[in-house]
PDB file of C-alpha atoms in Angstrom:
ATOM      1  CA  UNK A   1    -105.225 112.344  17.102  1.00 79.00           C
ATOM      2  CA  UNK A   2    -107.581 109.403  17.563  1.00 81.00           C
ATOM      3  CA  UNK A   3    -110.556 111.766  17.409  1.00 75.00           C
ATOM      4  CA  UNK A   4    -109.339 113.138  14.079  1.00 73.00           C
ATOM      5  CA  UNK A   5    -108.982 109.605  12.714  1.00 71.00           C
ATOM      6  CA  UNK A   6    -112.467 108.619  13.884  1.00 68.00           C
ATOM      7  CA  UNK A   7    -113.990 111.775  12.386  1.00 71.00           C
ATOM      8  CA  UNK A   8    -112.157 111.082   9.113  1.00 72.00           C
ATOM      9  CA  UNK A   9    -113.443 107.521   8.960  1.00 73.00           C
ATOM     10  CA  UNK A  10    -117.015 108.570   9.742  1.00 67.00           C
ATOM     11  CA  UNK A  11    -116.832 111.281   7.099  1.00 72.00           C
ATOM     12  CA  UNK A  12    -115.529 108.833   4.505  1.00 72.00           C
ATOM     13  CA  UNK A  13    -118.461 106.534   5.212  1.00 77.00           C
ATOM     14  CA  UNK A  14    -121.213 109.129   5.640  1.00 69.00           C
ATOM     15  CA  UNK A  15    -120.460 111.545   2.789  1.00 71.00           C
ATOM     16  CA  UNK A  16    -121.199 109.172  -0.125  1.00 74.00           C
ATOM     17  CA  UNK A  17    -124.482 108.145   1.520  1.00 79.00           C
ATOM     18  CA  UNK A  18    -125.397 111.773   2.079  1.00 82.00           C
ATOM     19  CA  UNK A  19    -124.587 112.672  -1.532  1.00 82.00           C
ATOM     20  CA  UNK A  20    -126.690 109.767  -2.841  1.00 82.00           C
ATOM     21  CA  UNK A  21    -129.594 110.832  -0.611  1.00 86.00           C
ATOM     22  CA  UNK A  22    -129.426 114.433  -1.837  1.00 89.00           C
ATOM     23  CA  UNK A  23    -129.307 113.373  -5.493  1.00 90.00           C
ATOM     24  CA  UNK A  24    -132.267 111.047  -4.999  1.00 90.00           C
ATOM     25  CA  UNK A  25    -134.287 113.825  -3.380  1.00 91.00           C
ATOM     26  CA  UNK A  26    -133.473 116.187  -6.268  1.00 94.00           C
ATOM     27  CA  UNK A  27    -134.913 113.691  -8.762  1.00 95.00           C
ATOM     28  CA  UNK A  28    -138.309 114.824  -7.534  1.00 95.00           C
ATOM     29  CA  UNK A  29    -137.522 118.171  -9.172  1.00 95.00           C
ATOM     30  CA  UNK A  30    -137.326 116.481 -12.591  1.00 96.00           C
ATOM     31  CA  UNK A  31    -140.415 114.360 -12.001  1.00 96.00           C
ATOM     32  CA  UNK A  32    -142.543 117.301 -10.819  1.00 96.00           C
ATOM     33  CA  UNK A  33    -141.439 119.530 -13.688  1.00 97.00           C
ATOM     34  CA  UNK A  34    -142.092 116.777 -16.240  1.00 97.00           C
ATOM     35  CA  UNK A  35    -145.605 116.496 -14.785  1.00 96.00           C
ATOM     36  CA  UNK A  36    -146.022 120.241 -15.399  1.00 97.00           C
ATOM     37  CA  UNK A  37    -144.921 119.741 -19.007  1.00 97.00           C
ATOM     38  CA  UNK A  38    -147.335 116.863 -19.482  1.00 97.00           C
ATOM     39  CA  UNK A  39    -150.267 118.934 -18.223  1.00 97.00           C
ATOM     40  CA  UNK A  40    -149.323 121.934 -20.342  1.00 97.00           C
ATOM     41  CA  UNK A  41    -148.768 119.801 -23.465  1.00 97.00           C
ATOM     42  CA  UNK A  42    -152.234 118.290 -23.134  1.00 96.00           C
ATOM     43  CA  UNK A  43    -153.787 121.729 -22.585  1.00 97.00           C
ATOM     44  CA  UNK A  44    -151.932 122.988 -25.668  1.00 97.00           C
ATOM     45  CA  UNK A  45    -153.031 119.988 -27.756  1.00 97.00           C
ATOM     46  CA  UNK A  46    -156.675 120.528 -26.763  1.00 96.00           C
ATOM     47  CA  UNK A  47    -156.546 123.908 -28.517  1.00 96.00           C
ATOM     48  CA  UNK A  48    -154.126 123.194 -31.386  1.00 96.00           C
ATOM     49  CA  UNK A  49    -153.620 120.511 -34.028  1.00 95.00           C
ATOM     50  CA  UNK A  50    -150.169 119.547 -32.702  1.00 96.00           C
ATOM     51  CA  UNK A  51    -148.280 119.416 -29.440  1.00 98.00           C
ATOM     52  CA  UNK A  52    -146.101 122.442 -28.602  1.00 97.00           C
ATOM     53  CA  UNK A  53    -142.538 122.405 -29.915  1.00 97.00           C
ATOM     54  CA  UNK A  54    -141.053 124.954 -27.503  1.00 96.00           C
ATOM     55  CA  UNK A  55    -141.073 125.496 -23.766  1.00 95.00           C
ATOM     56  CA  UNK A  56    -141.988 129.152 -24.318  1.00 95.00           C
ATOM     57  CA  UNK A  57    -145.201 128.141 -26.110  1.00 95.00           C
ATOM     58  CA  UNK A  58    -146.239 126.343 -22.945  1.00 96.00           C
ATOM     59  CA  UNK A  59    -145.256 129.226 -20.692  1.00 95.00           C
ATOM     60  CA  UNK A  60    -142.607 127.068 -19.042  1.00 96.00           C
ATOM     61  CA  UNK A  61    -138.898 127.560 -18.470  1.00 93.00           C
ATOM     62  CA  UNK A  62    -135.998 125.607 -19.917  1.00 95.00           C
ATOM     63  CA  UNK A  63    -135.052 124.718 -16.337  1.00 96.00           C
ATOM     64  CA  UNK A  64    -136.790 122.551 -13.774  1.00 96.00           C
ATOM     65  CA  UNK A  65    -138.577 124.126 -10.808  1.00 94.00           C
ATOM     66  CA  UNK A  66    -135.473 124.114  -8.604  1.00 95.00           C
ATOM     67  CA  UNK A  67    -132.942 124.365 -11.429  1.00 95.00           C
ATOM     68  CA  UNK A  68    -131.342 120.926 -11.062  1.00 97.00           C
ATOM     69  CA  UNK A  69    -132.441 119.816 -14.556  1.00 98.00           C
ATOM     70  CA  UNK A  70    -132.464 121.299 -18.060  1.00 98.00           C
ATOM     71  CA  UNK A  71    -135.808 120.773 -19.752  1.00 98.00           C
ATOM     72  CA  UNK A  72    -136.214 120.217 -23.499  1.00 97.00           C
ATOM     73  CA  UNK A  73    -139.003 119.284 -25.867  1.00 98.00           C
ATOM     74  CA  UNK A  74    -137.140 116.750 -27.994  1.00 97.00           C
ATOM     75  CA  UNK A  75    -139.958 116.043 -30.420  1.00 96.00           C
ATOM     76  CA  UNK A  76    -143.570 117.068 -30.920  1.00 96.00           C
ATOM     77  CA  UNK A  77    -146.151 116.311 -33.562  1.00 95.00           C
ATOM     78  CA  UNK A  78    -149.877 115.877 -33.991  1.00 95.00           C
ATOM     79  CA  UNK A  79    -150.100 112.707 -31.918  1.00 95.00           C
ATOM     80  CA  UNK A  80    -146.873 112.394 -29.932  1.00 96.00           C
ATOM     81  CA  UNK A  81    -144.216 114.319 -28.047  1.00 97.00           C
ATOM     82  CA  UNK A  82    -141.177 113.691 -25.880  1.00 97.00           C
ATOM     83  CA  UNK A  83    -139.844 115.963 -23.139  1.00 98.00           C
ATOM     84  CA  UNK A  84    -136.553 115.351 -21.332  1.00 97.00           C
ATOM     85  CA  UNK A  85    -135.059 116.543 -18.066  1.00 97.00           C
ATOM     86  CA  UNK A  86    -131.248 116.343 -18.204  1.00 97.00           C
ATOM     87  CA  UNK A  87    -129.334 116.726 -14.928  1.00 97.00           C
ATOM     88  CA  UNK A  88    -127.431 119.996 -14.592  1.00 96.00           C
ATOM     89  CA  UNK A  89    -125.016 121.571 -12.152  1.00 93.00           C
ATOM     90  CA  UNK A  90    -124.778 119.751  -8.835  1.00 90.00           C
ATOM     91  CA  UNK A  91    -127.089 117.019 -10.131  1.00 95.00           C
ATOM     92  CA  UNK A  92    -124.984 116.246 -13.220  1.00 93.00           C
ATOM     93  CA  UNK A  93    -123.200 113.322 -11.536  1.00 92.00           C
ATOM     94  CA  UNK A  94    -126.450 111.521 -10.702  1.00 92.00           C
ATOM     95  CA  UNK A  95    -126.346 107.949 -11.982  1.00 92.00           C
ATOM     96  CA  UNK A  96    -129.974 108.084 -13.175  1.00 94.00           C
ATOM     97  CA  UNK A  97    -129.134 110.582 -15.891  1.00 95.00           C
ATOM     98  CA  UNK A  98    -131.902 111.975 -18.092  1.00 97.00           C
ATOM     99  CA  UNK A  99    -135.591 111.559 -17.281  1.00 97.00           C
ATOM    100  CA  UNK A 100    -138.066 111.539 -20.173  1.00 97.00           C
ATOM    101  CA  UNK A 101    -141.803 111.497 -20.750  1.00 97.00           C
ATOM    102  CA  UNK A 102    -143.940 111.098 -23.817  1.00 96.00           C
ATOM    103  CA  UNK A 103    -147.679 111.274 -24.416  1.00 95.00           C
ATOM    104  CA  UNK A 104    -148.092 107.948 -22.581  1.00 95.00           C
ATOM    105  CA  UNK A 105    -146.129 108.834 -19.436  1.00 93.00           C
ATOM    106  CA  UNK A 106    -142.574 108.016 -18.320  1.00 94.00           C
ATOM    107  CA  UNK A 107    -140.253 106.863 -21.111  1.00 93.00           C
ATOM    108  CA  UNK A 108    -137.739 104.290 -19.845  1.00 93.00           C
ATOM    109  CA  UNK A 109    -136.271 103.481 -23.269  1.00 89.00           C
ATOM    110  CA  UNK A 110    -132.644 103.805 -24.320  1.00 88.00           C
ATOM    111  CA  UNK A 111    -130.410 105.685 -21.915  1.00 89.00           C
ATOM    112  CA  UNK A 112    -133.317 107.384 -20.117  1.00 92.00           C
ATOM    113  CA  UNK A 113    -133.765 106.924 -16.376  1.00 91.00           C
ATOM    114  CA  UNK A 114    -135.261 103.534 -15.533  1.00 91.00           C
ATOM    115  CA  UNK A 115    -138.321 102.827 -13.378  1.00 92.00           C
ATOM    116  CA  UNK A 116    -136.231 102.597 -10.184  1.00 91.00           C
ATOM    117  CA  UNK A 117    -135.062 106.182 -10.691  1.00 93.00           C
ATOM    118  CA  UNK A 118    -138.650 107.410 -10.879  1.00 93.00           C
ATOM    119  CA  UNK A 119    -139.375 106.197  -7.333  1.00 83.00           C
ATOM    120  CA  UNK A 120    -139.348 108.923  -4.733  1.00 62.00           C
TER     121      UNK A 120
END
């Protein structure tokens, strides 16, 4: 009985830490995929008068590399764009929420993930 109690206490302490660690490691999925989008947007812009408005135009999926984030091109024009990575599935409870980039790099504005969330 004591063993069961000890295991229960250890589980109650360890599980939240484990979950936080897993979610933090999955953030790399969003960051890496956003880097792919940034590269592809700049390649697209080098050959067109505007940035691409769809993931298909860039040859990319609407999901991140490992599928933990839903990717979207929120806006695109001749001189600017914004791409977001919204947590999905098992990652949807992550406190960092949505990651975003624009033509200048990470976008920390509004409800987007802050600089601390971008650390790996």
